[in-house]
PDB file of C-alpha atoms in Angstrom:
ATOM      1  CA  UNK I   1      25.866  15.053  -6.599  1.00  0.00           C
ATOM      2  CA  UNK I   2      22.722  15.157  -4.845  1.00  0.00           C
ATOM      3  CA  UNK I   3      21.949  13.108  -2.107  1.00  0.00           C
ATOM      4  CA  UNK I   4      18.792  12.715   0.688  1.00  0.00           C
ATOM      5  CA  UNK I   5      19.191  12.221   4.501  1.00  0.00           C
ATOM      6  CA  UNK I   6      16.805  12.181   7.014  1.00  0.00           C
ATOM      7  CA  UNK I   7      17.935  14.815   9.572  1.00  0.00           C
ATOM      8  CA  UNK I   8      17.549  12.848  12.312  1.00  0.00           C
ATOM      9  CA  UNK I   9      20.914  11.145  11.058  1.00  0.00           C
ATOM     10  CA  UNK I  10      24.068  12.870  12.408  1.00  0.00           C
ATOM     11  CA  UNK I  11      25.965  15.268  10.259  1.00  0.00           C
ATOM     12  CA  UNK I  12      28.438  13.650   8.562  1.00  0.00           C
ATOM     13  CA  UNK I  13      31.432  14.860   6.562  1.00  0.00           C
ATOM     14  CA  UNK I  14      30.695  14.059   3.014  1.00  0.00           C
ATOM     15  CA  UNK I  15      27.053  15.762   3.216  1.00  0.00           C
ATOM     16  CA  UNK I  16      29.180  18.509   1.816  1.00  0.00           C
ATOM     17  CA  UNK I  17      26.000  21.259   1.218  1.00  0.00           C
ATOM     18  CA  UNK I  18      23.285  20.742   3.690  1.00  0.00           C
ATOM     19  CA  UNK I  19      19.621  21.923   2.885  1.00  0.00           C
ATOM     20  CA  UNK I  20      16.631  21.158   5.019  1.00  0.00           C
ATOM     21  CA  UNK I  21      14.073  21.428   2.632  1.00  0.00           C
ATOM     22  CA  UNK I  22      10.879  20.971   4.998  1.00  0.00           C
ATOM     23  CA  UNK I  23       8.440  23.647   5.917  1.00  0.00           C
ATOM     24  CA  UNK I  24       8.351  22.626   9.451  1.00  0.00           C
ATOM     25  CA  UNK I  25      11.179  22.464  11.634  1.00  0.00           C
ATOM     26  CA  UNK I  26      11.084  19.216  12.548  1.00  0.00           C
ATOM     27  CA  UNK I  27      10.292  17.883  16.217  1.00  0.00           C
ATOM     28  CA  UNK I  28      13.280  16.961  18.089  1.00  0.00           C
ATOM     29  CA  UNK I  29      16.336  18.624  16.402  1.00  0.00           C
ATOM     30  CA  UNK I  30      18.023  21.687  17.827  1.00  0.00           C
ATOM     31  CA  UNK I  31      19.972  24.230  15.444  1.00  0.00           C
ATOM     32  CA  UNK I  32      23.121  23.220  16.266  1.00  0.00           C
ATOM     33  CA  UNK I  33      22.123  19.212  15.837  1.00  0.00           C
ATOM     34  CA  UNK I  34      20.460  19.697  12.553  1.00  0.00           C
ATOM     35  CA  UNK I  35      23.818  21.572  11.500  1.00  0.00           C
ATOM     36  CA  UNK I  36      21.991  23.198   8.091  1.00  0.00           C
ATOM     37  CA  UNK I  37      23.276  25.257   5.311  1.00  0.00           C
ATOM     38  CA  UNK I  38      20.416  26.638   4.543  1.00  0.00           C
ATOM     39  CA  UNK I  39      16.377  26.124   5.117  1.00  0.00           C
ATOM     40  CA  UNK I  40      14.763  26.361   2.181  1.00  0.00           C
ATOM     41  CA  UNK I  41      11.204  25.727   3.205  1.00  0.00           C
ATOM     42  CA  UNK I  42       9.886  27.336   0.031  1.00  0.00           C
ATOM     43  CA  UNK I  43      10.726  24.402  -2.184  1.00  0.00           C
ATOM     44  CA  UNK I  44       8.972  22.111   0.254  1.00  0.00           C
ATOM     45  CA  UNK I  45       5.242  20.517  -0.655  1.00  0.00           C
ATOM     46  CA  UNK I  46       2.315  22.724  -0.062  1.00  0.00           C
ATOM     47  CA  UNK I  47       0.749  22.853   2.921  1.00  0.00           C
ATOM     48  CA  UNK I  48      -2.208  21.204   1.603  1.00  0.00           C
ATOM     49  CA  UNK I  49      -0.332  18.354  -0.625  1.00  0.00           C
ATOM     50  CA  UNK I  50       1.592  17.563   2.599  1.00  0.00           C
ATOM     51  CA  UNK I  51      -1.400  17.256   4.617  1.00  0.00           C
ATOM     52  CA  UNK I  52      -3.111  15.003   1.700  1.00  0.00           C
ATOM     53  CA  UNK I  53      -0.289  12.994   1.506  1.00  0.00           C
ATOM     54  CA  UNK I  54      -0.102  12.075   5.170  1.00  0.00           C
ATOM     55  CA  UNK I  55      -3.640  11.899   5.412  1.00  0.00           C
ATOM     56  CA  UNK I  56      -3.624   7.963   6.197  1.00  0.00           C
ATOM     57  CA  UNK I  57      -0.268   6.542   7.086  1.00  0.00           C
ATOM     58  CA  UNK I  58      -1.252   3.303   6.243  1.00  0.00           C
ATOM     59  CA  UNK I  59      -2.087   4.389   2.556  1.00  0.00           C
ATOM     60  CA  UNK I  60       1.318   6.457   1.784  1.00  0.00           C
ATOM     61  CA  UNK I  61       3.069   3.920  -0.252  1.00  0.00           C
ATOM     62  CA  UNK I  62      -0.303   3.492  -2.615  1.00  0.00           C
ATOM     63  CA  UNK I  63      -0.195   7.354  -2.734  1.00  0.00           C
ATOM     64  CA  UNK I  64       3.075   8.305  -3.685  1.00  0.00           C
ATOM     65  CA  UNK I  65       2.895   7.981  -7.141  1.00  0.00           C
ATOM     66  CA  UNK I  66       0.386  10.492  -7.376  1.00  0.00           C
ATOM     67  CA  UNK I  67       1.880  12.452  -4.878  1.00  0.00           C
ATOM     68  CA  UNK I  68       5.122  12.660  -6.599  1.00  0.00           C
ATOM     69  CA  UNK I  69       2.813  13.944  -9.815  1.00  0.00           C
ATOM     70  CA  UNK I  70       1.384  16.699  -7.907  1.00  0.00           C
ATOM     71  CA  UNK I  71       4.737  17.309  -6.149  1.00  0.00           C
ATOM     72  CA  UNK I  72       6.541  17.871  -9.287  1.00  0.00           C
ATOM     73  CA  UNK I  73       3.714  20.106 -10.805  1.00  0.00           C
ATOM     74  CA  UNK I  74       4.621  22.627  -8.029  1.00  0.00           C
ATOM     75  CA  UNK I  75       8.027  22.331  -8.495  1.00  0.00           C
ATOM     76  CA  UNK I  76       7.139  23.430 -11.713  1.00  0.00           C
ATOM     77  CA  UNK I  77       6.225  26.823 -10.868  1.00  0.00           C
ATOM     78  CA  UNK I  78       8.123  26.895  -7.968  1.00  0.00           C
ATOM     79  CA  UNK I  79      10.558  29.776  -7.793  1.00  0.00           C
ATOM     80  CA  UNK I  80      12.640  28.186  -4.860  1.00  0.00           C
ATOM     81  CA  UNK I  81      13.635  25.833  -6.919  1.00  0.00           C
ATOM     82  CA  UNK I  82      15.798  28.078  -9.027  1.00  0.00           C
ATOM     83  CA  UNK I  83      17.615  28.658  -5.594  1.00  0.00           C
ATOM     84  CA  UNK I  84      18.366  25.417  -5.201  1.00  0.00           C
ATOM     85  CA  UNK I  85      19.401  24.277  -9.010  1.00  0.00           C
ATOM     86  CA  UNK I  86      22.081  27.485  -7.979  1.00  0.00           C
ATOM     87  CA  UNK I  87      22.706  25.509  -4.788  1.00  0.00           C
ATOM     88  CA  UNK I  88      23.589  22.174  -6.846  1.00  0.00           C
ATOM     89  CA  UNK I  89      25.739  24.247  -9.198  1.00  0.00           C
ATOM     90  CA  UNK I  90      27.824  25.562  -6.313  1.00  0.00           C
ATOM     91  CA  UNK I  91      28.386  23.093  -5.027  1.00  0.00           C
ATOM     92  CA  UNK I  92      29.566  19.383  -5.162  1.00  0.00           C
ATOM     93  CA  UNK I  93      27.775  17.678  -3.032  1.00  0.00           C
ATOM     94  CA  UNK I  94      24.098  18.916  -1.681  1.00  0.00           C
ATOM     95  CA  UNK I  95      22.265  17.119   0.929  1.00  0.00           C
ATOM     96  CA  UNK I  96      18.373  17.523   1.289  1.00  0.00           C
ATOM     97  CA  UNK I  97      17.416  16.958   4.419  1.00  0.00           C
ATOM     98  CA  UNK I  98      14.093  15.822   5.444  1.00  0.00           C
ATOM     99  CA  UNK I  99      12.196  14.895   8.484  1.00  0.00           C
ATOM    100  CA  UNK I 100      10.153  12.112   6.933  1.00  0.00           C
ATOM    101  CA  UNK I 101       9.999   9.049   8.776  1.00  0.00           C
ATOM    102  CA  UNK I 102      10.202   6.456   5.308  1.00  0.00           C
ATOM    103  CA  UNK I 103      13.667   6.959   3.895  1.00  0.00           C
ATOM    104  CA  UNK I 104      12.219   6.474   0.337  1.00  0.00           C
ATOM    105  CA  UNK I 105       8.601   7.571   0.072  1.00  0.00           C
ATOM    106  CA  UNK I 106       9.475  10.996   1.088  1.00  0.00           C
ATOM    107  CA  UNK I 107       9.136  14.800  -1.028  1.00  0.00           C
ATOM    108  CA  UNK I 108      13.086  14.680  -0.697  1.00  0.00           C
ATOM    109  CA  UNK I 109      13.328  12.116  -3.209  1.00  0.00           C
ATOM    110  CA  UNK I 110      10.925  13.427  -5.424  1.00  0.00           C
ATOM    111  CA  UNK I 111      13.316  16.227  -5.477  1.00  0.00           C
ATOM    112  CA  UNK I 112      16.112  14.437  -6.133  1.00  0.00           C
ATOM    113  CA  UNK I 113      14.586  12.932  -8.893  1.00  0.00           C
ATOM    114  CA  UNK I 114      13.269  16.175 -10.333  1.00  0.00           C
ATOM    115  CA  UNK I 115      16.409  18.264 -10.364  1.00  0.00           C
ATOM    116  CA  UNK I 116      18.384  15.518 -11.595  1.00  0.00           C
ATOM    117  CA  UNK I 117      16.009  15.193 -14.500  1.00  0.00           C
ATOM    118  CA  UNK I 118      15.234  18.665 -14.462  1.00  0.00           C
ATOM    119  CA  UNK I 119      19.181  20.612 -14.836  1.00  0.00           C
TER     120      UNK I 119
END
């Protein structure tokens, strides 16, 4: 089962697997509060979809559909995200953990999404 959290949200015991999957550490969150598995930055957008994406706020939710297209061509040739189908095998539970301030316009679900349809 995969599941997506904002990291802001405490820990909580049935995130079983936790993997911040963000390139930047996000603002506010020590180590020990974020209480991560793993940081796998690598499987995050790139630096330049992220930027596109969150170019104008106000526009994100008339965006996302063709971010999530360019999203899931990286993930294509993404090699990180090899590490993480090995993650989801591993394991029962994963949680991605994101910094993203919509709960459901947000790369992590994209991921979700992708690796679920994607084995």
């Amino acid at each position: 089962m995969i599941r997506v959290k904002r990291i802001y949200e405490p820990p909580a015991a049935g995130d079983g697997y936790r993997v911040l999957v963000d390139r930047l550490w996000p603002r506010g969150v020590s180590k020990a509060r974020a209480d991560i598995d793993l940081w796998l930055k690598e499987v995050a957008p790139s630096t330049e979809l992220r930027r596109w994406f969150h170019q104008d706020t106000a526009a994100e939710e008339e965006l996302f559909d063709a971010f999530r297209g360019r999203y899931e061509t990286e993930l294509e040739t993404n090699p990180a995200v090899e590490t993480l189908r090995g993650i989801v095998r591993e394991h029962p539970v994963v949680t991605l953990l994101v910094g993203a301030r919509d709960p459901e316009l947000n790369h992590g679900k994209v991921l979700e999404e992708y690796l679920e349809h994607h084995p």
